[in-house]
mmCIF file of C-alpha atoms and ligand atoms in Angstrom:
data_model
loop_
_atom_site.group_PDB
_atom_site.id
_atom_site.type_symbol
_atom_site.label_atom_id
_atom_site.label_comp_id
_atom_site.label_asym_id
_atom_site.label_seq_id
_atom_site.Cartn_x
_atom_site.Cartn_y
_atom_site.Cartn_z
ATOM 1 C CA MET A 238 88.212 103.046 79.592
ATOM 2 C CA ALA A 239 91.635 104.749 81.526
ATOM 3 C CA TYR A 240 93.967 107.323 81.200
ATOM 4 C CA VAL A 241 97.791 105.782 80.574
ATOM 5 C CA ILE A 242 101.333 107.602 80.931
ATOM 6 C CA ASN A 243 102.967 107.144 77.727
ATOM 7 C CA GLN A 244 106.878 106.072 79.679
ATOM 8 C CA GLU A 245 109.234 107.623 77.187
ATOM 9 C CA LYS A 246 107.554 110.893 77.274
ATOM 10 C CA CYS A 247 107.140 110.967 80.971
ATOM 11 C CA ASP A 248 109.084 113.541 82.738
ATOM 12 C CA LYS A 249 108.496 112.015 86.043
ATOM 13 C CA ASP A 250 106.977 115.353 87.839
ATOM 14 C CA ASP A 251 103.564 114.792 89.677
ATOM 15 C CA ASN A 252 101.564 117.245 87.986
ATOM 16 C CA CYS A 253 99.370 114.665 87.375
ATOM 17 C CA LEU A 254 99.407 113.074 91.413
ATOM 18 C CA GLU A 255 98.466 116.137 92.896
ATOM 19 C CA ALA A 256 96.004 116.842 90.263
ATOM 20 C CA CYS A 257 93.809 113.161 90.652
ATOM 21 C CA PRO A 258 91.289 113.643 92.640
ATOM 22 C CA VAL A 259 90.687 110.328 93.440
ATOM 23 C CA GLU A 260 94.466 108.549 93.792
ATOM 24 C CA ALA A 261 94.524 106.515 91.284
ATOM 25 C CA ILE A 262 97.711 107.492 90.118
ATOM 26 C CA GLU A 263 100.528 105.978 91.872
ATOM 27 C CA LYS A 264 104.391 106.369 92.174
ATOM 28 C CA LYS A 265 106.310 103.800 91.146
ATOM 29 C CA GLU A 266 110.192 103.489 93.734
ATOM 30 C CA ASP A 267 111.921 104.041 90.021
ATOM 31 C CA GLY A 268 109.538 107.948 89.773
ATOM 32 C CA SER A 269 107.733 105.920 86.954
ATOM 33 C CA LEU A 270 103.829 106.973 87.705
ATOM 34 C CA TYR A 271 101.236 104.863 86.088
ATOM 35 C CA VAL A 272 97.209 105.388 86.261
ATOM 36 C CA LYS A 273 95.673 102.465 87.957
ATOM 37 C CA VAL A 274 92.653 101.752 85.739
ATOM 38 C CA ASP A 275 90.327 99.724 88.138
ATOM 39 C CA GLU A 276 90.447 103.748 90.187
ATOM 40 C CA CYS A 277 90.438 105.723 87.401
ATOM 41 C CA THR A 278 87.343 107.519 86.589
ATOM 42 C CA ASP A 279 88.048 109.722 83.283
ATOM 43 C CA CYS A 280 87.796 112.926 84.434
ATOM 44 C CA GLY A 281 90.568 114.043 82.354
ATOM 45 C CA ALA A 282 92.248 115.984 84.942
ATOM 46 C CA CYS A 283 95.766 114.287 85.065
ATOM 47 C CA GLU A 284 95.919 114.744 80.741
ATOM 48 C CA ALA A 285 95.620 117.871 81.846
ATOM 49 C CA ALA A 286 98.171 118.667 84.126
ATOM 50 C CA CYS A 287 100.924 117.297 81.750
ATOM 51 C CA ASN A 288 103.273 119.720 80.928
ATOM 52 C CA VAL A 289 104.538 117.200 78.362
ATOM 53 C CA ALA A 290 101.371 115.292 76.779
ATOM 54 C CA ALA A 291 102.551 112.519 77.862
ATOM 55 C CA ILE A 292 98.806 111.119 79.007
ATOM 56 C CA TYR A 293 95.473 109.535 77.124
ATOM 57 C CA ARG A 294 92.734 108.264 76.829
ATOM 58 C CA SER A 295 93.073 104.870 75.490
ATOM 59 C CA GLU A 296 90.340 103.162 73.675
HETATM 60 S S1 SF4 B 334 91.930 110.719 84.451
HETATM 61 FE FE1 SF4 B 334 90.784 111.371 86.240
HETATM 62 S S2 SF4 B 334 90.517 109.906 88.010
HETATM 63 FE FE2 SF4 B 334 92.034 109.067 85.991
HETATM 64 S S3 SF4 B 334 94.547 109.297 87.068
HETATM 65 FE FE3 SF4 B 334 93.494 111.103 85.523
HETATM 66 S S4 SF4 B 334 92.750 113.147 87.423
HETATM 67 FE FE4 SF4 B 334 93.195 110.600 88.030
#
């Protein structure tokens, strides 16, 4: 399992990127943000840091 960023809700700020303790969130050239599933430890820090509730845990 890993956390997922809903691209339609995401406002592309860097809150989640800065909150992730293992640098598992990457920013693409167009500014969009993605969780690297192989590196995510499921800590939930990014979900808590998101102002627009764009991050959720996938089953
Ligand atoms: S759940 Fe934790 S480890 Fe995974 S992307 Fe979010 S902040 Fe990083």
